[in-house]
């Protein structure tokens, strides 16, 4: 068994223990070998209704301006 299958096997066990209803992760669109693995070996599928978003260092630091105490 390869490292990827072992890793996803462990993730699956943890997800079941925590009663997760879904697992999501990101893969570059150009990384076809990984996409093929996720689909064929794991049965994973692409999400048609969801689109990913990211924050890098500057954006993460910018989050500090939002405070729970300011929520309405």
mmCIF file of C-alpha atoms in Angstrom:
data_model
loop_
_atom_site.group_PDB
_atom_site.id
_atom_site.type_symbol
_atom_site.label_atom_id
_atom_site.label_comp_id
_atom_site.label_asym_id
_atom_site.label_seq_id
_atom_site.Cartn_x
_atom_site.Cartn_y
_atom_site.Cartn_z
ATOM 1 C CA UNK A 1 0.000 0.000 0.000
ATOM 2 C CA UNK A 2 1.304 3.457 -0.858
ATOM 3 C CA UNK A 3 1.666 6.370 1.506
ATOM 4 C CA UNK A 4 -1.332 8.196 0.009
ATOM 5 C CA UNK A 5 -3.660 5.237 0.618
ATOM 6 C CA UNK A 6 -2.312 4.835 4.151
ATOM 7 C CA UNK A 7 -2.798 8.559 4.844
ATOM 8 C CA UNK A 8 -6.362 8.560 3.529
ATOM 9 C CA UNK A 9 -7.070 5.355 5.445
ATOM 10 C CA UNK A 10 -6.111 7.091 8.683
ATOM 11 C CA UNK A 11 -8.053 10.230 7.737
ATOM 12 C CA UNK A 12 -11.080 8.044 7.068
ATOM 13 C CA UNK A 13 -10.820 6.406 10.487
ATOM 14 C CA UNK A 14 -10.584 9.792 12.215
ATOM 15 C CA UNK A 15 -13.487 11.174 10.154
ATOM 16 C CA UNK A 16 -15.660 8.193 11.108
ATOM 17 C CA UNK A 17 -14.764 8.509 14.800
ATOM 18 C CA UNK A 18 -15.750 12.177 14.682
ATOM 19 C CA UNK A 19 -18.912 11.402 12.712
ATOM 20 C CA UNK A 20 -17.933 13.636 9.802
ATOM 21 C CA UNK A 21 -20.395 13.650 6.940
ATOM 22 C CA UNK A 22 -17.887 14.792 4.343
ATOM 23 C CA UNK A 23 -14.172 15.296 3.670
ATOM 24 C CA UNK A 24 -12.902 18.076 1.414
ATOM 25 C CA UNK A 25 -9.396 18.813 0.176
ATOM 26 C CA UNK A 26 -7.750 20.781 -2.605
ATOM 27 C CA UNK A 27 -5.809 19.627 -5.649
ATOM 28 C CA UNK A 28 -4.372 21.699 -8.474
ATOM 29 C CA UNK A 29 -6.422 21.364 -11.662
ATOM 30 C CA UNK A 30 -3.233 20.549 -13.585
ATOM 31 C CA UNK A 31 -2.326 17.668 -11.220
ATOM 32 C CA UNK A 32 -4.103 15.001 -13.247
ATOM 33 C CA UNK A 33 -2.235 12.022 -11.693
ATOM 34 C CA UNK A 34 -3.526 12.979 -8.239
ATOM 35 C CA UNK A 35 -7.031 13.656 -9.545
ATOM 36 C CA UNK A 36 -7.024 10.218 -11.173
ATOM 37 C CA UNK A 37 -5.902 8.623 -7.896
ATOM 38 C CA UNK A 38 -8.603 10.393 -5.868
ATOM 39 C CA UNK A 39 -11.307 9.358 -8.329
ATOM 40 C CA UNK A 40 -10.203 5.786 -9.076
ATOM 41 C CA UNK A 41 -8.652 4.615 -5.803
ATOM 42 C CA UNK A 42 -10.811 6.573 -3.363
ATOM 43 C CA UNK A 43 -14.041 7.187 -5.262
ATOM 44 C CA UNK A 44 -13.746 10.955 -4.695
ATOM 45 C CA UNK A 45 -15.468 13.405 -7.014
ATOM 46 C CA UNK A 46 -15.077 17.035 -8.015
ATOM 47 C CA UNK A 47 -17.413 19.545 -6.424
ATOM 48 C CA UNK A 48 -19.471 21.325 -9.049
ATOM 49 C CA UNK A 49 -21.285 23.743 -6.740
ATOM 50 C CA UNK A 50 -18.299 24.826 -4.628
ATOM 51 C CA UNK A 51 -15.284 26.922 -5.524
ATOM 52 C CA UNK A 52 -12.193 27.202 -3.328
ATOM 53 C CA UNK A 53 -10.825 30.412 -1.818
ATOM 54 C CA UNK A 54 -7.489 31.167 -0.121
ATOM 55 C CA UNK A 55 -5.874 33.715 2.129
ATOM 56 C CA UNK A 56 -2.126 34.194 2.209
ATOM 57 C CA UNK A 57 -0.043 35.911 4.897
ATOM 58 C CA UNK A 58 -1.273 39.487 4.323
ATOM 59 C CA UNK A 59 -4.913 38.398 4.181
ATOM 60 C CA UNK A 60 -4.572 36.237 7.291
ATOM 61 C CA UNK A 61 -3.058 39.153 9.211
ATOM 62 C CA UNK A 62 -5.900 41.350 7.966
ATOM 63 C CA UNK A 63 -8.430 39.077 9.681
ATOM 64 C CA UNK A 64 -7.308 40.495 13.028
ATOM 65 C CA UNK A 65 -9.439 43.584 12.403
ATOM 66 C CA UNK A 66 -12.579 41.479 12.900
ATOM 67 C CA UNK A 67 -13.462 40.774 16.533
ATOM 68 C CA UNK A 68 -16.174 38.652 18.107
ATOM 69 C CA UNK A 69 -17.027 41.561 20.388
ATOM 70 C CA UNK A 70 -17.878 43.664 17.292
ATOM 71 C CA UNK A 71 -20.361 41.109 15.908
ATOM 72 C CA UNK A 72 -23.992 42.137 15.784
#
